[in-house]
Short mmCIF file of C-alpha atoms in Angstrom, two decimals:
data_model
loop_
_atom_site.label_atom_id
_atom_site.label_comp_id
_atom_site.label_asym_id
_atom_site.label_seq_id
_atom_site.Cartn_x
_atom_site.Cartn_y
_atom_site.Cartn_z
CA MET A 3 23.41 -29.43 -29.75
CA PRO A 4 23.90 -30.29 -26.10
CA ARG A 5 24.40 -27.39 -23.75
CA LEU A 6 27.64 -27.10 -21.86
CA GLY A 7 27.51 -28.24 -18.26
CA ASN A 8 28.48 -24.78 -17.01
CA PRO A 9 25.33 -22.77 -16.24
CA LEU A 10 27.40 -19.61 -15.75
CA VAL A 11 27.85 -19.40 -19.53
CA TYR A 12 24.11 -19.14 -20.14
CA ASP A 13 23.46 -16.95 -17.11
CA LEU A 14 26.00 -14.43 -18.37
CA LEU A 15 24.30 -14.35 -21.77
CA GLU A 16 20.89 -13.88 -20.18
CA THR A 17 22.23 -11.14 -17.91
CA SER A 18 23.83 -9.40 -20.89
CA ARG A 19 20.50 -9.37 -22.72
CA ALA A 20 18.76 -7.90 -19.68
CA LEU A 21 21.45 -5.25 -19.22
CA ALA A 22 21.28 -4.26 -22.89
CA ASP A 23 17.62 -3.37 -22.41
CA THR A 24 18.12 -1.26 -19.26
CA ARG A 25 15.95 1.85 -19.17
CA GLY A 26 16.50 5.10 -17.33
CA ARG A 27 19.09 7.84 -17.46
CA VAL A 28 21.41 7.98 -20.46
CA ASN A 29 24.53 7.28 -18.40
CA LEU A 30 22.83 4.37 -16.65
CA ARG A 31 21.93 2.84 -20.03
CA LYS A 32 25.48 3.36 -21.30
CA ALA A 33 26.96 1.70 -18.23
CA ALA A 34 24.54 -1.21 -18.53
CA MET A 35 25.39 -1.73 -22.21
CA ARG A 36 29.10 -1.66 -21.41
CA ARG A 37 28.54 -4.35 -18.77
CA ALA A 38 26.43 -6.31 -21.30
CA VAL A 39 29.35 -6.40 -23.76
CA SER A 40 31.71 -7.46 -20.99
CA GLY A 41 29.32 -10.21 -19.87
CA ALA A 42 28.97 -11.47 -23.44
CA TYR A 43 32.74 -11.84 -23.70
CA TYR A 44 32.94 -13.59 -20.35
CA SER A 45 30.27 -16.09 -21.38
CA VAL A 46 32.60 -17.29 -24.14
CA PHE A 47 35.64 -17.16 -21.86
CA HIS A 48 33.87 -19.34 -19.28
CA ALA A 49 32.71 -21.72 -22.01
CA LEU A 50 36.36 -22.19 -22.95
CA CYS A 51 37.38 -22.62 -19.29
CA PHE A 52 34.71 -25.31 -19.01
CA ILE A 53 36.01 -27.10 -22.12
CA CYS A 54 39.51 -27.16 -20.62
CA ALA A 55 38.35 -28.60 -17.30
CA SER A 56 35.73 -30.99 -18.63
CA GLU A 57 37.81 -32.43 -21.45
CA LEU A 58 41.14 -32.70 -19.64
CA ILE A 59 40.08 -33.93 -16.21
CA GLY A 60 36.32 -34.34 -16.34
CA TRP A 61 33.70 -32.04 -14.88
CA THR A 62 33.12 -32.80 -11.23
CA GLN A 63 31.70 -31.19 -8.13
CA GLU A 64 35.12 -31.53 -6.50
CA ASN A 65 36.10 -27.87 -6.74
CA ASP A 66 39.67 -28.46 -5.57
CA ILE A 67 40.18 -30.73 -8.59
CA VAL A 68 38.41 -28.61 -11.22
CA GLU A 69 39.40 -25.09 -10.20
CA PRO A 70 43.13 -25.26 -10.97
CA ILE A 71 42.46 -26.44 -14.53
CA TYR A 72 39.46 -24.14 -15.02
CA ARG A 73 41.58 -21.16 -13.98
CA LEU A 74 44.58 -22.01 -16.18
CA LEU A 75 43.08 -20.22 -19.15
CA ASP A 76 44.65 -16.80 -19.59
CA HIS A 77 42.96 -14.06 -21.63
CA GLY A 78 46.07 -13.07 -23.58
CA THR A 79 47.21 -16.62 -24.22
CA ALA A 80 43.70 -17.60 -25.34
CA LYS A 81 43.62 -14.71 -27.80
CA LYS A 82 47.02 -15.65 -29.22
CA ARG A 83 46.39 -19.38 -29.46
CA LEU A 84 42.83 -19.14 -30.80
CA ASN A 85 44.15 -17.03 -33.66
CA SER A 86 47.12 -19.24 -34.45
CA ARG A 87 47.90 -21.73 -37.19
CA ASP A 88 47.40 -24.50 -34.63
CA ALA A 89 43.79 -23.42 -34.08
CA ASN A 90 43.23 -23.45 -37.83
CA LEU A 91 44.52 -27.03 -37.92
CA ILE A 92 41.71 -28.09 -35.57
CA GLY A 93 39.25 -26.96 -38.22
CA PRO A 94 37.06 -24.14 -39.48
CA THR A 95 34.88 -24.12 -36.38
CA ALA A 96 37.91 -23.48 -34.18
CA THR A 97 38.97 -20.72 -36.58
CA ASP A 98 35.54 -19.10 -36.27
CA ILE A 99 35.68 -19.40 -32.48
CA GLY A 100 39.08 -17.68 -32.54
CA ASN A 101 37.91 -14.84 -34.77
CA ASN A 102 34.81 -14.28 -32.66
CA PHE A 103 36.79 -14.43 -29.43
CA LEU A 104 39.15 -11.75 -30.72
CA SER A 105 36.25 -9.44 -31.67
CA LEU A 106 34.56 -9.97 -28.33
CA GLN A 107 37.78 -9.44 -26.39
CA GLU A 108 38.47 -6.16 -28.19
CA ALA A 109 34.90 -4.99 -27.51
CA ARG A 110 35.21 -6.03 -23.85
CA ASN A 111 38.47 -4.13 -23.47
CA ALA A 112 36.84 -1.00 -24.91
CA ALA A 113 33.76 -1.41 -22.72
CA ASP A 114 35.74 -2.03 -19.54
CA TYR A 115 38.64 0.39 -19.94
CA SER A 116 37.55 3.31 -22.12
CA PRO A 117 36.66 6.67 -20.58
CA PRO A 118 33.00 7.63 -20.13
CA THR A 119 33.03 9.37 -23.52
CA LEU A 120 33.00 5.98 -25.32
CA LYS A 121 30.14 5.91 -27.81
CA VAL A 122 27.79 3.06 -26.89
CA ARG A 123 25.00 1.93 -29.21
CA HIS A 124 22.19 -0.46 -28.41
CA ASP A 125 22.28 -2.22 -31.80
CA GLU A 126 26.04 -2.74 -31.53
CA THR A 127 25.68 -4.11 -28.00
CA LEU A 128 23.07 -6.59 -29.24
CA ARG A 129 25.39 -7.65 -32.07
CA TYR A 130 28.12 -8.52 -29.56
CA ILE A 131 25.68 -10.52 -27.45
CA GLU A 132 24.53 -12.38 -30.57
CA LEU A 133 28.16 -13.01 -31.52
CA ALA A 134 28.79 -14.47 -28.07
CA GLU A 135 25.69 -16.68 -28.38
CA GLN A 136 26.86 -17.89 -31.80
CA THR A 137 30.32 -18.59 -30.41
CA VAL A 138 28.94 -20.64 -27.52
CA THR A 139 26.89 -22.59 -30.07
CA LEU A 140 30.07 -23.22 -32.09
CA ILE A 141 31.84 -24.46 -28.96
CA GLU A 142 28.90 -26.75 -28.20
CA SER A 143 29.05 -28.13 -31.75
CA LEU A 144 32.67 -29.28 -31.54
CA THR A 145 33.29 -33.00 -31.59
CA THR A 146 34.75 -34.55 -28.45
CA LEU A 147 38.12 -34.88 -30.16
CA ASP A 148 38.12 -31.24 -31.31
CA ARG A 149 37.15 -30.12 -27.79
CA LYS A 150 40.14 -32.02 -26.43
CA LYS A 151 42.43 -30.51 -29.07
CA LEU A 152 41.11 -27.04 -28.27
CA ALA A 153 41.61 -27.55 -24.53
CA VAL A 154 45.19 -28.69 -25.04
CA LEU A 155 45.86 -25.77 -27.38
CA LEU A 156 44.49 -23.28 -24.85
CA ILE A 157 46.35 -24.35 -21.73
CA ALA A 158 49.24 -26.67 -22.56
CA ARG A 159 52.65 -25.11 -22.32
CA THR A 160 54.38 -25.25 -25.66
CA ARG A 161 58.09 -25.73 -26.16
CA PRO A 162 60.07 -25.22 -29.31
CA LEU A 163 61.35 -28.39 -30.95
#
């Protein structure tokens, strides 16, 4: 599958892997694994931001054109819409992306906002990174039409009929 044109997605995944393998003091390792989980989530979030910008206006180096669309994606709205009936209508891949996004977002919230007593495990951290990698692969595998449908679902304002 072709890689997305947003290198940040892959850099975040690589950084998450490196953080997960941090050595040193126990608290340093815990902090690094928490950041690894957060980075894994953000790799998927930025992949979705890229889909919105690239499919709706076209990816360009003109930052003033891309940034407003790229930044339209909201974490809460993405969670809600990716786990909606409308996402299921796009197809099973979109459903899987939604389920994975929800799991990653919940893990990121725990990693970013829980007190220092949060139990952090290396194997669990690696599972979240792998889930993010799988989700990016799913996003890459979408057809052009399904990418467009997903972008519209994620950022278009809906109105009741």
